[in-house]
């Protein structure tokens, strides 16, 4: 049985101020072609379907279109909520959609939803675990000790009858660590060492009973703990830090019990996100694919007026330009001041940054504003 696993679609997301709807539609079209070509028996969408709890009209229209296309092709589709989704809104119509092979589990109701598919080798149970917080699970199991996400997931699975003799697949949206090893972040997840976007770590050992675990939440495709517990990653680059990543759809072939074959199928975006580096003149002499999203690092010695405007004449979707000058901002040149170290706090990094650009200490008032902005962006937390 062949599954196509994707996660973190973040429909409706913008990259800087650019709307990504066309890019997302392009990728979903590619997923449809891939599903047809590979004769996928089902699609697994592992949460963060939308970018926001209240998605834009265009995002809702896009998901509606995608699900209709899948239903039209009679490809069973399994979809759960992520921490970005509103469980109630994503759950809308789910009971009706089931008749058409679209299985949505966006809200935990005390039982883990599952659906049994069949092939010549027998049944395959697909289990859907919507994104849950400890408090939601505690509500159903008042006697159980549930302090963390790890406990919550464990308690849900303990109360689920899973036949280990059959083939079982789980779809979940969690921050999973394997053997003490945290997954490699993509960059667009909103990061803290223990939590990613407020989702606490859970151990991959929770999932020992499953032949394959289709995870969402981490935007960079990878296995966690074992080859068959995997993040699909986001289908598009959603931050500059993902500029060098390749994005994939994960193709899983389940053979007889215990036989799992995994293949990563690269996805080709409508417009690439590229990092260009060099003197401006040289970069603008050889313009290729001007529709791409561009992040440029200029090595020019002298300051350039209106650099963004100039660049955008050649690459209208230039997102950011920074400079790498000798003795300034280049760690290889032995700049004595800088470079944020991993153990530096927010205030320290910002203070250093400010001193570097303005040659003086950041005024208290500006620091306060920056802290407020960082809290709103989810980089800083109330307790920091
Ligand atoms: Mn996500």
GROMACS .gro file of C-alpha atoms in nm, residues 30-168:
model
  139
   30UNK     CA    1   0.236   1.863  -0.810
   31UNK     CA    2   0.122   1.647  -0.519
   32UNK     CA    3  -0.186   1.548  -0.721
   33UNK     CA    4   0.029   1.448  -1.020
   34UNK     CA    5   0.266   1.259  -0.793
   35UNK     CA    6  -0.025   1.076  -0.630
   36UNK     CA    7  -0.152   0.973  -0.973
   37UNK     CA    8   0.187   0.872  -1.106
   38UNK     CA    9   0.275   0.667  -0.798
   39UNK     CA   10  -0.079   0.529  -0.768
   40UNK     CA   11  -0.095   0.645  -0.406
   41UNK     CA   12  -0.358   0.460  -0.205
   42UNK     CA   13  -0.391   0.744   0.045
   43UNK     CA   14  -0.260   1.090   0.134
   44UNK     CA   15  -0.151   1.180   0.488
   45UNK     CA   16  -0.154   1.550   0.583
   46UNK     CA   17   0.013   1.589   0.921
   47UNK     CA   18  -0.119   1.917   1.055
   48UNK     CA   19  -0.063   2.291   1.023
   49UNK     CA   20  -0.296   2.271   0.727
   50UNK     CA   21  -0.358   2.642   0.754
   51UNK     CA   22  -0.110   2.902   0.866
   52UNK     CA   23  -0.353   3.064   1.103
   53UNK     CA   24  -0.643   2.971   1.329
   54UNK     CA   25  -0.857   3.208   1.122
   55UNK     CA   26  -0.735   3.136   0.770
   56UNK     CA   27  -0.771   3.380   0.482
   57UNK     CA   28  -1.051   3.331   0.228
   58UNK     CA   29  -0.796   3.235  -0.035
   59UNK     CA   30  -0.649   2.971   0.195
   60UNK     CA   31  -0.992   2.817   0.261
   61UNK     CA   32  -1.069   2.821  -0.111
   62UNK     CA   33  -0.736   2.649  -0.183
   63UNK     CA   34  -0.794   2.368   0.067
   64UNK     CA   35  -1.149   2.325  -0.062
   65UNK     CA   36  -1.013   2.287  -0.415
   66UNK     CA   37  -0.741   2.042  -0.309
   67UNK     CA   38  -0.979   1.818  -0.115
   68UNK     CA   39  -1.229   1.817  -0.404
   69UNK     CA   40  -0.952   1.715  -0.646
   70UNK     CA   41  -0.852   1.430  -0.414
   71UNK     CA   42  -1.212   1.317  -0.367
   72UNK     CA   43  -1.262   1.332  -0.743
   73UNK     CA   44  -0.965   1.099  -0.789
   74UNK     CA   45  -1.100   0.877  -0.509
   75UNK     CA   46  -0.776   0.900  -0.312
   76UNK     CA   47  -0.854   0.861   0.060
   77UNK     CA   48  -0.712   1.160   0.243
   78UNK     CA   49  -0.629   1.175   0.613
   79UNK     CA   50  -0.588   1.513   0.766
   80UNK     CA   51  -0.520   1.628   1.124
   81UNK     CA   52  -0.487   1.966   1.293
   82UNK     CA   53  -0.155   2.121   1.392
   83UNK     CA   54  -0.082   2.387   1.651
   84UNK     CA   55  -0.146   2.657   1.391
   85UNK     CA   56  -0.496   2.529   1.313
   86UNK     CA   57  -0.817   2.596   1.497
   87UNK     CA   58  -0.948   2.248   1.589
   88UNK     CA   59  -1.313   2.353   1.568
   89UNK     CA   60  -1.287   2.533   1.234
   90UNK     CA   61  -1.076   2.265   1.065
   91UNK     CA   62  -1.322   2.004   1.192
   92UNK     CA   63  -1.608   2.168   1.004
   93UNK     CA   64  -1.793   1.919   0.784
   94UNK     CA   65  -1.566   1.631   0.884
   95UNK     CA   66  -1.857   1.391   0.946
   96UNK     CA   67  -1.995   1.468   0.600
   97UNK     CA   68  -1.660   1.450   0.422
   98UNK     CA   69  -1.597   1.096   0.544
   99UNK     CA   70  -1.849   0.964   0.293
  100UNK     CA   71  -1.624   1.098   0.020
  101UNK     CA   72  -1.302   0.953   0.163
  102UNK     CA   73  -1.179   1.274   0.326
  103UNK     CA   74  -1.101   1.193   0.690
  104UNK     CA   75  -1.046   1.496   0.910
  105UNK     CA   76  -0.954   1.461   1.276
  106UNK     CA   77  -0.895   1.812   1.398
  107UNK     CA   78  -1.032   1.782   1.751
  108UNK     CA   79  -0.965   1.513   2.010
  109UNK     CA   80  -1.293   1.375   2.144
  110UNK     CA   81  -1.163   1.116   2.387
  111UNK     CA   82  -1.103   0.851   2.124
  112UNK     CA   83  -0.839   0.815   1.860
  113UNK     CA   84  -1.010   0.803   1.523
  114UNK     CA   85  -0.901   0.529   1.288
  115UNK     CA   86  -0.994   0.393   0.951
  116UNK     CA   87  -0.902   0.054   0.809
  117UNK     CA   88  -0.783   0.031   0.450
  118UNK     CA   89  -0.722  -0.301   0.280
  119UNK     CA   90  -0.489  -0.440   0.018
  120UNK     CA   91  -0.404  -0.795  -0.092
  121UNK     CA   92  -0.189  -0.835   0.222
  122UNK     CA   93  -0.472  -0.750   0.461
  123UNK     CA   94  -0.580  -0.452   0.667
  124UNK     CA   95  -0.388  -0.132   0.734
  125UNK     CA   96  -0.517   0.083   1.020
  126UNK     CA   97  -0.463   0.455   0.979
  127UNK     CA   98  -0.484   0.635   1.315
  128UNK     CA   99  -0.533   1.010   1.338
  129UNK     CA  100  -0.409   1.204   1.637
  130UNK     CA  101  -0.509   1.569   1.615
  131UNK     CA  102  -0.281   1.817   1.784
  132UNK     CA  103  -0.362   1.793   2.156
  133UNK     CA  104  -0.257   1.983   2.463
  134UNK     CA  105  -0.221   1.808   2.799
  135UNK     CA  106  -0.528   1.992   2.935
  136UNK     CA  107  -0.753   1.859   2.657
  137UNK     CA  108  -0.654   1.498   2.730
  138UNK     CA  109  -0.681   1.545   3.108
  139UNK     CA  110  -1.043   1.635   3.052
  140UNK     CA  111  -1.115   1.277   2.932
  141UNK     CA  112  -0.888   1.087   3.173
  142UNK     CA  113  -0.920   1.264   3.504
  143UNK     CA  114  -0.741   0.991   3.699
  144UNK     CA  115  -0.440   0.972   3.473
  145UNK     CA  116  -0.131   1.172   3.553
  146UNK     CA  117  -0.088   1.407   3.260
  147UNK     CA  118   0.166   1.680   3.313
  148UNK     CA  119   0.329   1.701   2.972
  149UNK     CA  120   0.261   1.642   2.605
  150UNK     CA  121   0.456   1.321   2.637
  151UNK     CA  122   0.211   1.202   2.906
  152UNK     CA  123  -0.087   1.316   2.698
  153UNK     CA  124   0.023   1.123   2.391
  154UNK     CA  125   0.112   0.819   2.601
  155UNK     CA  126  -0.228   0.820   2.778
  156UNK     CA  127  -0.415   0.851   2.449
  157UNK     CA  128  -0.224   0.557   2.303
  158UNK     CA  129  -0.266   0.349   2.621
  159UNK     CA  130  -0.641   0.390   2.585
  160UNK     CA  131  -0.637   0.288   2.221
  161UNK     CA  132  -0.671  -0.072   2.118
  162UNK     CA  133  -0.407  -0.129   1.859
  163UNK     CA  134  -0.362  -0.477   1.717
  164UNK     CA  135   0.016  -0.518   1.690
  165UNK     CA  136  -0.026  -0.810   1.451
  166UNK     CA  137  -0.180  -0.581   1.192
  167UNK     CA  138  -0.015  -0.296   1.005
  168UNK     CA  139  -0.065   0.039   1.176
   0.00000   0.00000   0.00000
